[in-house]
Coordinates of C-alpha atoms in Angstrom, one line a residue:
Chain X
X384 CA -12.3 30.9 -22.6
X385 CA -9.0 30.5 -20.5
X386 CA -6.0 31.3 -22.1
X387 CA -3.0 29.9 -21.3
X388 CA -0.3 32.6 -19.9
X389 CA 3.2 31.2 -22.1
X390 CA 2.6 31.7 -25.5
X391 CA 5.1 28.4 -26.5
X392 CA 4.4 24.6 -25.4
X393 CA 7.1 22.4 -26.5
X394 CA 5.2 19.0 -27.5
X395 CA 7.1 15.9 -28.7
X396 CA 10.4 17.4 -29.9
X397 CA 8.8 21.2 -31.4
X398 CA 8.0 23.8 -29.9
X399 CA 5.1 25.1 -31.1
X400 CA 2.4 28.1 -30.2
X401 CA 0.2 27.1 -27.7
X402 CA -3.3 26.9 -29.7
X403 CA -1.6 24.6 -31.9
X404 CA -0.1 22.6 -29.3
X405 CA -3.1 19.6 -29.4
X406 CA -2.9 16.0 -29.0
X407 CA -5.7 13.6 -30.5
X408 CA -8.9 12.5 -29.2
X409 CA -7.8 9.4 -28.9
X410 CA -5.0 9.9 -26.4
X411 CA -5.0 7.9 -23.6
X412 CA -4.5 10.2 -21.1
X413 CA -7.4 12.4 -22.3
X414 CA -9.5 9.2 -22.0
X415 CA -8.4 7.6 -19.0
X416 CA -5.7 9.5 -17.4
X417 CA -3.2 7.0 -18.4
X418 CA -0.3 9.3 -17.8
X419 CA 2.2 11.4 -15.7
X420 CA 3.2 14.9 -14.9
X421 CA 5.6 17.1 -12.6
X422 CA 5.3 20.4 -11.8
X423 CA 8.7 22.0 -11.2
X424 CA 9.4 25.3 -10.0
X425 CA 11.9 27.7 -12.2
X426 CA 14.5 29.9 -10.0
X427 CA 16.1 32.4 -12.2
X428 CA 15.3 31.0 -15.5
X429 CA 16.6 27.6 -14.2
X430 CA 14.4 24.3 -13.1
X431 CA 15.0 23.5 -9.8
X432 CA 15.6 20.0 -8.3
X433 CA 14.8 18.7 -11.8
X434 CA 17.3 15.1 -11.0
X435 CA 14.5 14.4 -8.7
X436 CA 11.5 15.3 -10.7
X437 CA 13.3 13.6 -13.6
X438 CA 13.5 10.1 -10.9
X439 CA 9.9 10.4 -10.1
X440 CA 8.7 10.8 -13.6
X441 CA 11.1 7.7 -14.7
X442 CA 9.8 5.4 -11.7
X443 CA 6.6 6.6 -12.5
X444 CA 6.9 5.8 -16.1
X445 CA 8.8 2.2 -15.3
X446 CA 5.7 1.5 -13.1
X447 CA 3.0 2.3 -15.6
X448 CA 5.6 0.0 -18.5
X449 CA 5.3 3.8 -20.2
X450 CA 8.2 4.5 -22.6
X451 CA 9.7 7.8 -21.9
X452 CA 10.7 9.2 -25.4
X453 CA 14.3 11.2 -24.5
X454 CA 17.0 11.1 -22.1
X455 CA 17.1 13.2 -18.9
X456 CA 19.6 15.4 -20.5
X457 CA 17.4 15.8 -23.8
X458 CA 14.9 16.4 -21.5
X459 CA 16.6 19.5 -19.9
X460 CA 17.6 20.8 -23.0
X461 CA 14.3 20.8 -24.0
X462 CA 13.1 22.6 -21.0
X463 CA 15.8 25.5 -21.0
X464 CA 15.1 26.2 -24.9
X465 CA 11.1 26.3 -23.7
X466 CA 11.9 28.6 -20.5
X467 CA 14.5 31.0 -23.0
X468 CA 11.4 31.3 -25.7
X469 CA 8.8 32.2 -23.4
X470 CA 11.1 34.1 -21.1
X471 CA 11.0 32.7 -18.2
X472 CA 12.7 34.1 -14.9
X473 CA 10.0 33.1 -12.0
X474 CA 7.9 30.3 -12.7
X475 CA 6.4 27.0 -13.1
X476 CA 7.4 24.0 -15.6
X477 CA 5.3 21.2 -16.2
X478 CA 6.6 17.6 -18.3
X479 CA 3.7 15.7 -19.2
X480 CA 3.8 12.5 -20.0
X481 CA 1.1 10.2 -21.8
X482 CA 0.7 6.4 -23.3
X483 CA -0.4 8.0 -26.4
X484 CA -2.9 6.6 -28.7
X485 CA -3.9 3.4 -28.3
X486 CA -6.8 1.0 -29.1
X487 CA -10.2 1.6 -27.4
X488 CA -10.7 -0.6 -23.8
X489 CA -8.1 -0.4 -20.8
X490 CA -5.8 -2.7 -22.3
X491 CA -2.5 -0.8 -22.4
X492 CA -1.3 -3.1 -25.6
X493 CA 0.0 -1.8 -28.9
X494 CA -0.1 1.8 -27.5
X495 CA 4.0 2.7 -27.6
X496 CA 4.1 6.1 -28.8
X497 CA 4.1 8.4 -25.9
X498 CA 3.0 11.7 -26.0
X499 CA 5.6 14.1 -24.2
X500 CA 4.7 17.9 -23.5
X501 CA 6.6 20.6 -21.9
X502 CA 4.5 24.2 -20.8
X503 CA 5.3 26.9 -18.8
X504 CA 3.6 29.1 -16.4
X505 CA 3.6 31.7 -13.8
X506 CA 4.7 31.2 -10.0
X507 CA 3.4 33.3 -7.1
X508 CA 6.4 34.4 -5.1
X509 CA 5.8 32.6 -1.5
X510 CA 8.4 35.4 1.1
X511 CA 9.2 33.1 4.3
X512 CA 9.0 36.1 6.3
X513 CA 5.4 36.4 5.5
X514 CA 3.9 33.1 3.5
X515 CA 1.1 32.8 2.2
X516 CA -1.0 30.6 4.7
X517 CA -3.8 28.4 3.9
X518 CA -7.5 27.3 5.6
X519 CA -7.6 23.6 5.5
X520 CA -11.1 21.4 4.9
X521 CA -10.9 17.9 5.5
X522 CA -11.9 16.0 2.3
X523 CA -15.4 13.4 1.9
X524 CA -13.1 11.8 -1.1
X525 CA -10.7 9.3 0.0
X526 CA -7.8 7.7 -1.5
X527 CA -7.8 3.8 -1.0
X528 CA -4.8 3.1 1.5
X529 CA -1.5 1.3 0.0
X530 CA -2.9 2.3 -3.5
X531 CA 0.6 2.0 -5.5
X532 CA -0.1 4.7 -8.2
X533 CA -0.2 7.3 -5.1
X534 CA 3.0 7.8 -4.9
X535 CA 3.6 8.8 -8.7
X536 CA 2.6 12.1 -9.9
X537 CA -0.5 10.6 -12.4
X538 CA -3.1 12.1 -14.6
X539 CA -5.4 10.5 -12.6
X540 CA -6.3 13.3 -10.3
X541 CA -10.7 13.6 -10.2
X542 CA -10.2 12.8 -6.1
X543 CA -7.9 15.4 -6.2
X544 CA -9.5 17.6 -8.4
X545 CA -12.9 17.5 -6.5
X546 CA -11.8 17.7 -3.0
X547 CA -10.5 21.0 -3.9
X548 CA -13.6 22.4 -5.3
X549 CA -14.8 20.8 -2.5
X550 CA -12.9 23.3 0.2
X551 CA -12.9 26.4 -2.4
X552 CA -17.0 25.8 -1.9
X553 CA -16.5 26.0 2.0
X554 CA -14.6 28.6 1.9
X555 CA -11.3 27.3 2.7
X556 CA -7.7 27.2 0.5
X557 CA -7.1 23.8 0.0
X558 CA -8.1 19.8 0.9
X559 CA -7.1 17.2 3.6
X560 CA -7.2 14.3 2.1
X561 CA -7.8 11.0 4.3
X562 CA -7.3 7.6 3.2
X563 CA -10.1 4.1 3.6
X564 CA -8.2 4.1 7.0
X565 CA -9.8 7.2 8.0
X566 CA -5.8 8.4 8.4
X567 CA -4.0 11.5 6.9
X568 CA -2.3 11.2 3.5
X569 CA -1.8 14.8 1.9
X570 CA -3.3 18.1 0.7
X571 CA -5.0 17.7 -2.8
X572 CA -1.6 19.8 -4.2
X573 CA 0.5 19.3 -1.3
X574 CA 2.2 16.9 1.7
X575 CA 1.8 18.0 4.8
X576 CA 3.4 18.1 8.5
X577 CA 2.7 18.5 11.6
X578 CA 4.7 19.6 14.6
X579 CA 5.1 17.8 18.0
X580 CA 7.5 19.7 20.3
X581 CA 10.9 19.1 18.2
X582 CA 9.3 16.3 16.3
X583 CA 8.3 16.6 12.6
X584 CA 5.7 14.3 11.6
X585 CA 4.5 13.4 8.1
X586 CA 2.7 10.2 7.1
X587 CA 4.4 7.6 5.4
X588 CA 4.4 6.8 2.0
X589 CA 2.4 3.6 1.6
X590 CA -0.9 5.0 3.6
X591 CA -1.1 6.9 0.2
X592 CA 0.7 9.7 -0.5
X593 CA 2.5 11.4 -3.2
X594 CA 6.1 11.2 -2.8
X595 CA 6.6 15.2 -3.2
X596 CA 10.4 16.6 -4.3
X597 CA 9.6 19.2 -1.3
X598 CA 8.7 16.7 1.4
X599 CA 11.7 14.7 1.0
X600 CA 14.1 18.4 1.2
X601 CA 12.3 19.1 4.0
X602 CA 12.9 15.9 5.6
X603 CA 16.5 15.8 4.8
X604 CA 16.6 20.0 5.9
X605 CA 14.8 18.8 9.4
X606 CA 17.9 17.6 11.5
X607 CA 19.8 20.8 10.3
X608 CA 17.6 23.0 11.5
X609 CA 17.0 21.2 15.1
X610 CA 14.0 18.8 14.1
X611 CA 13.9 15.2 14.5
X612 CA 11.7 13.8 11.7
X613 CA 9.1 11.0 12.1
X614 CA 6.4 9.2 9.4
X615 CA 3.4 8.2 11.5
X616 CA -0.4 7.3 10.5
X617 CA -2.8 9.7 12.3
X618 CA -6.7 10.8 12.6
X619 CA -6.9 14.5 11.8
X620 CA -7.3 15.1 15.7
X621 CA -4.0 14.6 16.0
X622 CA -3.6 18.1 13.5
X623 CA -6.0 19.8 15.8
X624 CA -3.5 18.9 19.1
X625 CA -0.2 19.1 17.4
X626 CA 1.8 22.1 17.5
X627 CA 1.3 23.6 14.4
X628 CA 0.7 22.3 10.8
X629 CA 2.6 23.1 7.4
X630 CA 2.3 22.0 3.7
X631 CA 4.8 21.8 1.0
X632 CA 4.7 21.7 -2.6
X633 CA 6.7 22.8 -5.4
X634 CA 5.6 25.9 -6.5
X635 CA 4.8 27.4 -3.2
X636 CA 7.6 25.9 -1.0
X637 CA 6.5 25.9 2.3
X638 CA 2.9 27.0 3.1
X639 CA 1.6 27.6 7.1
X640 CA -1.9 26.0 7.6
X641 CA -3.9 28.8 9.9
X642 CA -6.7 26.5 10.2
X643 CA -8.5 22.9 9.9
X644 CA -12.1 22.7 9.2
X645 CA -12.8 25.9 11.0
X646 CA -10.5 25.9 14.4
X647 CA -7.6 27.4 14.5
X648 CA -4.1 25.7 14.3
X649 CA -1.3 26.7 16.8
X650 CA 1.3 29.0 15.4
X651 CA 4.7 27.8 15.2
X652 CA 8.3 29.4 14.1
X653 CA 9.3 25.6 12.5
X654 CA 7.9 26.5 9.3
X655 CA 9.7 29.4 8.8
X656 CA 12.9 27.7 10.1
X657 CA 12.8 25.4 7.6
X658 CA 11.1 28.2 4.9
X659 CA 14.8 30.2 5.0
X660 CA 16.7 27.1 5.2
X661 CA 14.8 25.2 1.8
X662 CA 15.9 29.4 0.2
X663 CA 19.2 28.7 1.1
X664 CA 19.2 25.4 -0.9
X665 CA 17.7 27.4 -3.4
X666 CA 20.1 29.9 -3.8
X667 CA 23.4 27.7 -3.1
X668 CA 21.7 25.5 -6.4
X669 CA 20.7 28.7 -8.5
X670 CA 24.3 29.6 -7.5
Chain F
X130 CA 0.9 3.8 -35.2
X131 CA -2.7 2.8 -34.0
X132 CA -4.9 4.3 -36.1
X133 CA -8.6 4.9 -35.6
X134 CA -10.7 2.1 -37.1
X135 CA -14.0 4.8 -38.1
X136 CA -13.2 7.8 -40.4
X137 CA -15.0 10.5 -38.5
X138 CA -15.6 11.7 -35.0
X139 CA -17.8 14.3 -33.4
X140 CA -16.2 17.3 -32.0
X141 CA -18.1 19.9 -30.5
X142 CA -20.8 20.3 -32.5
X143 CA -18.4 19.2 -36.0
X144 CA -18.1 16.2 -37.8
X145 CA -14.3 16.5 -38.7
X146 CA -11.7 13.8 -39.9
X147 CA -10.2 11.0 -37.3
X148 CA -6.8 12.6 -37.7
X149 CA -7.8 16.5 -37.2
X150 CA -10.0 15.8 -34.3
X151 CA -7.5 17.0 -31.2
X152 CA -8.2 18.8 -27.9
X153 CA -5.9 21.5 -26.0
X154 CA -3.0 20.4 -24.1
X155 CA -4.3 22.5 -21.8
X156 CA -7.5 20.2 -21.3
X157 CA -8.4 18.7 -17.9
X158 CA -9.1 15.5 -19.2
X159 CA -5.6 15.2 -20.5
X160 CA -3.8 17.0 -17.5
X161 CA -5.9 15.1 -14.2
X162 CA -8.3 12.9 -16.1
X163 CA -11.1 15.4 -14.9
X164 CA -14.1 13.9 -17.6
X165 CA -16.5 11.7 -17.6
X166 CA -17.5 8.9 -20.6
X167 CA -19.7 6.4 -21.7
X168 CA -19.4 3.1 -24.4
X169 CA -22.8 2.4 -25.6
X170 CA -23.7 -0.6 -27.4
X171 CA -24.8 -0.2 -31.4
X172 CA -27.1 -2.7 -32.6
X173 CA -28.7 -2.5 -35.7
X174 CA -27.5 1.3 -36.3
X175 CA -28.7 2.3 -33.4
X176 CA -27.4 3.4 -29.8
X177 CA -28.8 0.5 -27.1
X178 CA -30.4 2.0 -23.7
X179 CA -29.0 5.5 -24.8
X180 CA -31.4 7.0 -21.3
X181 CA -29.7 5.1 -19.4
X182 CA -25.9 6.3 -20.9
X183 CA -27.3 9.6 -20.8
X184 CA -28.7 9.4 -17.8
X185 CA -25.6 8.0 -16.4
X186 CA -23.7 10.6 -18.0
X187 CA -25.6 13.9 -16.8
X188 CA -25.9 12.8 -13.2
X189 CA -21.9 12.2 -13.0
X190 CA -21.5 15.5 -15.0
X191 CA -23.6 17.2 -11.8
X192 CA -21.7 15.8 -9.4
X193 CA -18.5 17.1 -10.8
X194 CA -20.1 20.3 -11.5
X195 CA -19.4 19.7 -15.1
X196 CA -21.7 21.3 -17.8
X197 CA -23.1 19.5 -20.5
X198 CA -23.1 21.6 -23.6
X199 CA -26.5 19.6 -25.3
X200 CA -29.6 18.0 -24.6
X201 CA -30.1 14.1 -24.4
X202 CA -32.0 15.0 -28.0
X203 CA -29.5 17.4 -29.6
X204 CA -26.7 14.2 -28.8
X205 CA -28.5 11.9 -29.9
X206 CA -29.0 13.5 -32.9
X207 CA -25.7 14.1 -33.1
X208 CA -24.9 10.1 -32.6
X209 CA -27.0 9.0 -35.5
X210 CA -25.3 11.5 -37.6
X211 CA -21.9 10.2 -36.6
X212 CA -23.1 6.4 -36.9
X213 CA -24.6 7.5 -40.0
X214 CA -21.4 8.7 -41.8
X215 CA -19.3 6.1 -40.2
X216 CA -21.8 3.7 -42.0
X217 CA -22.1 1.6 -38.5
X218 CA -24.5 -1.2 -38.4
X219 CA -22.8 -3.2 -35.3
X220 CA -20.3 -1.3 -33.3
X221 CA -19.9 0.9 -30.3
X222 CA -20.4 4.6 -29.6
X223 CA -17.7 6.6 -27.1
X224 CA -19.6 9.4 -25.5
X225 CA -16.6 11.7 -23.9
X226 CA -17.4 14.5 -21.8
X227 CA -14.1 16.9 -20.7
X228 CA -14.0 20.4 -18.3
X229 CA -11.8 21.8 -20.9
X230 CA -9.3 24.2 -20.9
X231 CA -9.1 25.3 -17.2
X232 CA -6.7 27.2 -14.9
X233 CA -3.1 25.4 -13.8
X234 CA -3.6 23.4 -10.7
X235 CA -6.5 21.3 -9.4
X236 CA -9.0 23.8 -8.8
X237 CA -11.5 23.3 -12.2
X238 CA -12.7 27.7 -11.2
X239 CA -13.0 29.1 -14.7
X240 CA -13.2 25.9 -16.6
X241 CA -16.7 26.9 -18.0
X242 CA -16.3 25.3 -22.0
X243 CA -17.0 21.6 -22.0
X244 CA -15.1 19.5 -24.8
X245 CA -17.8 17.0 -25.5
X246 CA -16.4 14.1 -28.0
X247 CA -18.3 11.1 -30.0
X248 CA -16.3 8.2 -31.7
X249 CA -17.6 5.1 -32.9
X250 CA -15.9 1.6 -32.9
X251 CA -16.2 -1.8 -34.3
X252 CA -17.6 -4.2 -31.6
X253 CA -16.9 -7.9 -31.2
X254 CA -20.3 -10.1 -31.7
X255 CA -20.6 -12.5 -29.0
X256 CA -22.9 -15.2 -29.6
X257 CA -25.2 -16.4 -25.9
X258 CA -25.0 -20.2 -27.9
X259 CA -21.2 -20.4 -27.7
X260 CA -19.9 -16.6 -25.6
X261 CA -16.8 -15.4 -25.3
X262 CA -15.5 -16.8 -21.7
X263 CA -12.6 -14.9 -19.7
X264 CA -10.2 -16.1 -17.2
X265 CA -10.5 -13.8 -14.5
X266 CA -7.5 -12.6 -12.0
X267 CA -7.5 -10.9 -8.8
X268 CA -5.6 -7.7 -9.2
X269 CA -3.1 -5.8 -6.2
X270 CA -5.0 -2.5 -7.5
X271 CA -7.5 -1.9 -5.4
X272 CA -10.2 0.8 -5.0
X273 CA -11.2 3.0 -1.8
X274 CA -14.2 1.6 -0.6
X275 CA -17.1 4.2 -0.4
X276 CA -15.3 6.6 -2.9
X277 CA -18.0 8.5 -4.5
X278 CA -16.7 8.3 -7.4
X279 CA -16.9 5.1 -8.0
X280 CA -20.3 4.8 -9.5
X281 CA -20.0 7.3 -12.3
X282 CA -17.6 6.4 -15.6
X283 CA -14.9 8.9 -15.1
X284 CA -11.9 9.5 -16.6
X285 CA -9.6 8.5 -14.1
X286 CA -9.4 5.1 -14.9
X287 CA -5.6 4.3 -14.3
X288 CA -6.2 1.6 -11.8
X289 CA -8.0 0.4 -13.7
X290 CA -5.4 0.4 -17.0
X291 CA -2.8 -1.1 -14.7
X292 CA -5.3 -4.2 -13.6
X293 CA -5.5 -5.1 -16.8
X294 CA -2.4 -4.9 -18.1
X295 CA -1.6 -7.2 -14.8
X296 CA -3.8 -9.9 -15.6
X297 CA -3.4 -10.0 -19.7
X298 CA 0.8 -10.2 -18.4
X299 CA -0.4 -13.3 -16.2
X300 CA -2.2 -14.7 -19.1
X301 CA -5.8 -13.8 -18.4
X302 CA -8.3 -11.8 -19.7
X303 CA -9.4 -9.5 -17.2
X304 CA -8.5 -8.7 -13.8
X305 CA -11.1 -8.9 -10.3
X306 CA -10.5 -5.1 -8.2
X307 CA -11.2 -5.4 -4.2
X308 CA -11.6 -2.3 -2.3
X309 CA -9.3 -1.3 0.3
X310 CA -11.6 -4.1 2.8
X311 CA -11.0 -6.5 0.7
X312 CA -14.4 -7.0 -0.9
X313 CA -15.1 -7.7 -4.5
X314 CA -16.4 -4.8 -6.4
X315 CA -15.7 -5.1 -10.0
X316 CA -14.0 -6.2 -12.9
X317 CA -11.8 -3.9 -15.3
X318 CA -14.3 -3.7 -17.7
X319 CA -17.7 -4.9 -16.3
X320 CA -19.7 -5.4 -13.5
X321 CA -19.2 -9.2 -11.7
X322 CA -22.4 -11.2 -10.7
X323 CA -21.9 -14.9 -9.1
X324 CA -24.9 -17.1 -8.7
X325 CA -25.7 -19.7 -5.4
X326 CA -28.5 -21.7 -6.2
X327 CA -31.0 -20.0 -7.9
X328 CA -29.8 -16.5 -6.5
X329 CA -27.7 -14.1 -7.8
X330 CA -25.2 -11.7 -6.3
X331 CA -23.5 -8.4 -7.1
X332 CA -22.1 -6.3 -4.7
X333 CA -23.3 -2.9 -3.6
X334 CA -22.3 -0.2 -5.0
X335 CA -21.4 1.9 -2.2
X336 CA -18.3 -1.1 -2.2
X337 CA -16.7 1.2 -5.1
X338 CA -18.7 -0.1 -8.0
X339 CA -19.6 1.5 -11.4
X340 CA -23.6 2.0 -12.0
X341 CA -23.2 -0.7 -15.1
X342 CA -26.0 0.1 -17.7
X343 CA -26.1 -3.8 -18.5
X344 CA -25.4 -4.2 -14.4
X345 CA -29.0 -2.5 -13.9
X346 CA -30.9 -5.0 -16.6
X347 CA -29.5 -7.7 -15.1
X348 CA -30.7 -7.6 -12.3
X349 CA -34.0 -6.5 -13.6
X350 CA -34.5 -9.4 -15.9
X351 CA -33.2 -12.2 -13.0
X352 CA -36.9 -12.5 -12.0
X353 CA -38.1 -13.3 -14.8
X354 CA -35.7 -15.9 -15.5
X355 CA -36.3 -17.4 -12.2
X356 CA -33.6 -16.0 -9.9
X357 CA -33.6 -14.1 -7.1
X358 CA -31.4 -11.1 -6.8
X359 CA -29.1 -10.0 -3.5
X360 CA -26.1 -7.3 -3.3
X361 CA -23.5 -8.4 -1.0
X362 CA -20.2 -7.6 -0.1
X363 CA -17.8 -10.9 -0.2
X364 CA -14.1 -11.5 -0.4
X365 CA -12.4 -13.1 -3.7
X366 CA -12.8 -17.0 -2.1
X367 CA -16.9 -17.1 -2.2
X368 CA -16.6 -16.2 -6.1
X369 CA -14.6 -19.5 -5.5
X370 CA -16.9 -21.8 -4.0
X371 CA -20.2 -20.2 -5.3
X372 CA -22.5 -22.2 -9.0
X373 CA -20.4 -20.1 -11.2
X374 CA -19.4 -16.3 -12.1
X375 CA -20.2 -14.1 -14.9
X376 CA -19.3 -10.5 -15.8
X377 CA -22.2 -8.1 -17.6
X378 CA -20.5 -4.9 -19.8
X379 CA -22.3 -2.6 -22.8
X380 CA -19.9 -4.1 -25.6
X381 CA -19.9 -8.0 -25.3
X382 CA -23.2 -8.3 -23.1
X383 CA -22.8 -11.4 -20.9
X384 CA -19.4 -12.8 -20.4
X385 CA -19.5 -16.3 -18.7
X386 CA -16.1 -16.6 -16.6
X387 CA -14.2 -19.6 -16.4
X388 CA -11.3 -19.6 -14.1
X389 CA -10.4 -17.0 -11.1
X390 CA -6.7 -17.2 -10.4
X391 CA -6.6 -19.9 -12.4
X392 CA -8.9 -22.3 -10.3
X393 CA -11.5 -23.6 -12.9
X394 CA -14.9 -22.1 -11.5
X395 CA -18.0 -23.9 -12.0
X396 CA -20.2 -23.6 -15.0
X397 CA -23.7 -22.8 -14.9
X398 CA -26.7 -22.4 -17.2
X399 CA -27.7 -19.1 -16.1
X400 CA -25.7 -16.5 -17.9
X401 CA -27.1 -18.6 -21.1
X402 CA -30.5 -17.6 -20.2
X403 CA -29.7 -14.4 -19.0
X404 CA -27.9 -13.3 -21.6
X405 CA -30.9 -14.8 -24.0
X406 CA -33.3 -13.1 -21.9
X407 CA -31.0 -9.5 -22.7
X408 CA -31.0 -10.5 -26.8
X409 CA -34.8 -10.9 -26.9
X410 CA -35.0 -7.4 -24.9
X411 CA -32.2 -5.8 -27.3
X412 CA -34.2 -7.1 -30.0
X413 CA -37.8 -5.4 -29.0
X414 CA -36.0 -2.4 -28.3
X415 CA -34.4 -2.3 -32.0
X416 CA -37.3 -3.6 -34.0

């Protein structure tokens, strides 16, 4: 049995120990997914970027006609108690948000007691000067192209989910994942980028990607550091050709892709660039 | 506060109270929707085509490398228990199926200790004489086309959620998915079959269509009614101008549908005889 590393989960206004932190059976997210989360990275006991994990969780929630049960600000109180119980310097803090219980079928009616739950969890440290870098497998699961819900973080994650295991089985670190199109949309935990000369490219939003909190830094850090920043839809080939691919997520900032689907990806110094310019962010925010 | 409407569920193995049956907040169904269920049909005290729920069941359960913790015999032992103290002649029974407690992140490694989960329900009768009939909308949710998933009942089911809720805000009852071609695949809640002539259609279900239970006898009792059976791949507009549309689903049966975007759609005698065709079959089965 897996048990989980914080010993407090703050769940609906208590914090409580984390074997008792349960919800019921008849939660919707537990039955269909019919929720949200964010995953936010803690810098020196303090959750970074939360104002946009906060936004992304509210659209999300607005999107889904989800009531979200407390205030940004009660929200963040919330979290800093959690992260001062369980100690917190380094590490990962996840909101999760769910519809509740409701009646049984998809219908969404009558069901208007969220469930809200704060946990934390460990980080591994990620040093720019030498990242962790990952094997990439392109996915068989697709996500359907102009799918709204992709751009919210929601509980409904199987594709995600399985085109992990999916690489782990091959060998490889983590999942391209291609939408109906047959184009790129993201890594199963992460967006991704690809480098042409000076140009940044990423794919846009509506072929069916998450709108990550480190994708959009990057793409405001790009012009600073000497990149000009472009969204196109493109075959995985164009990875192959490119000048070197990256992936960025929360927890691990920026991640170097070594490899897709066996061959190996060109070596760039753009991710590092923008690696030690996303720390300085960091560090100017963590003051 | 929705409360259950049976007094007991089945929780791993126990028969505990409604309100003390909870799961981890640490469960993968809750966190990424990574399960798999099944609503099965109780006539007469009894679970209806429980092989082919079960069979339904363990085949999606492989594919997501999920383990199921009993036999077919041990659960439905377990089910007439349940249906048993719930004192349920007519009703439904919720087979839920989750990885558990895992690891944080996508990757289910380590997430060896199933939650498996039995409710029971009331269920609405629906007599073939006089049936329930549903207007029927086209939703902007649509599926990938070809995702694997598709066929199994997982627990990712937030499109579908979000269809629903769009047509009951509309005024319907039920909402029409297309894939990302285009293509009809399913309703919400059931499978959709339209009939030209004496023949019948469905699509594929390589279009992103769930392997219905009730789906499968449909289209196995056709003959014997006198219709011919075809899969095919159609946009929304021949549901339009075909001899009428019905949807098939465990709980209500047959569900002749009366309007699709609010253009009144033909009515035929078919899902009549069809649907008498599945009583006289529920009733051999039961006794």
């Amino acid at each position: 049995v897996i048990t989980p590393e914080h010993p407090w989960v703050w769940l609906n206004g208590r914090i409580v120990p984390a074997a008792e932190a349960t919800v019921s059976v008849f939660d919707r997210s537990f039955l269909y997914g019919d929720g949200l989360f964010e995953t936010i990275r803690i810098y020196a006991g303090k959750p970074f970027a939360w104002a946009d994990h906060w936004q992304r969780l509210e659209a999300g929630a607005r999107f889904l006609s989800q009531s979200l049960p407390c205030s940004a600000e009660a929200l963040a109180g919330a979290a800093s108690e959690l992260i001062a119980r369980n100690a917190v310097q380094e590490g990962l803090l996840r909101i999760t948000l769910s519809r509740g219980v409701g009646r049984r079928g998809y219908s969404p009616r009558g069901a208007d007691h969220p469930v809200l739950v704060l946990t934390t969890h460990p980080a591994m440290a990620n040093d720019p000067a030498s990242p962790i870098r990952w094997r990439l497998m392109t996915s068989r699961f697709r996500v359907a192209t102009g799918d709204a819900l992709s751009v919210f973080k929601t509980a409904n994650k199987l594709t995600h989910v399985m085109a992990r295991a999916e690489a782990e089985a091959a060998g490889a670190d983590e999942a391209l994942l291609l939408n109906s199109d047959g184009h790129v949309t993201e890594a199963a935990s992460a967006n991704v980028f690809w480098l042409a000369g000076d140009v940044l490219r990423t794919p846009p939003l509506p072929a069916g990607v998450l709108a990550g909190v480190t994708r959009a830094r990057v793409v405001d850090l790009a012009p600073a550091v000497g990149l000009r920043c472009e969204e196109v839809s493109v075959g995985p080939a164009d990875l192959l050709a490119g000048d070197g691919v990256f992936l960025t997520l929360s927890s691990l900032e920026i991640v170097p892709v070594v490899s897709l689907d066996g061959v190996g990806l060109r070596d760039s110094p753009w991710p590092r660039r923008l690696h030690e310019a996303y720390r300085r962010a960091v560090a100017l925010s963590t003051g």
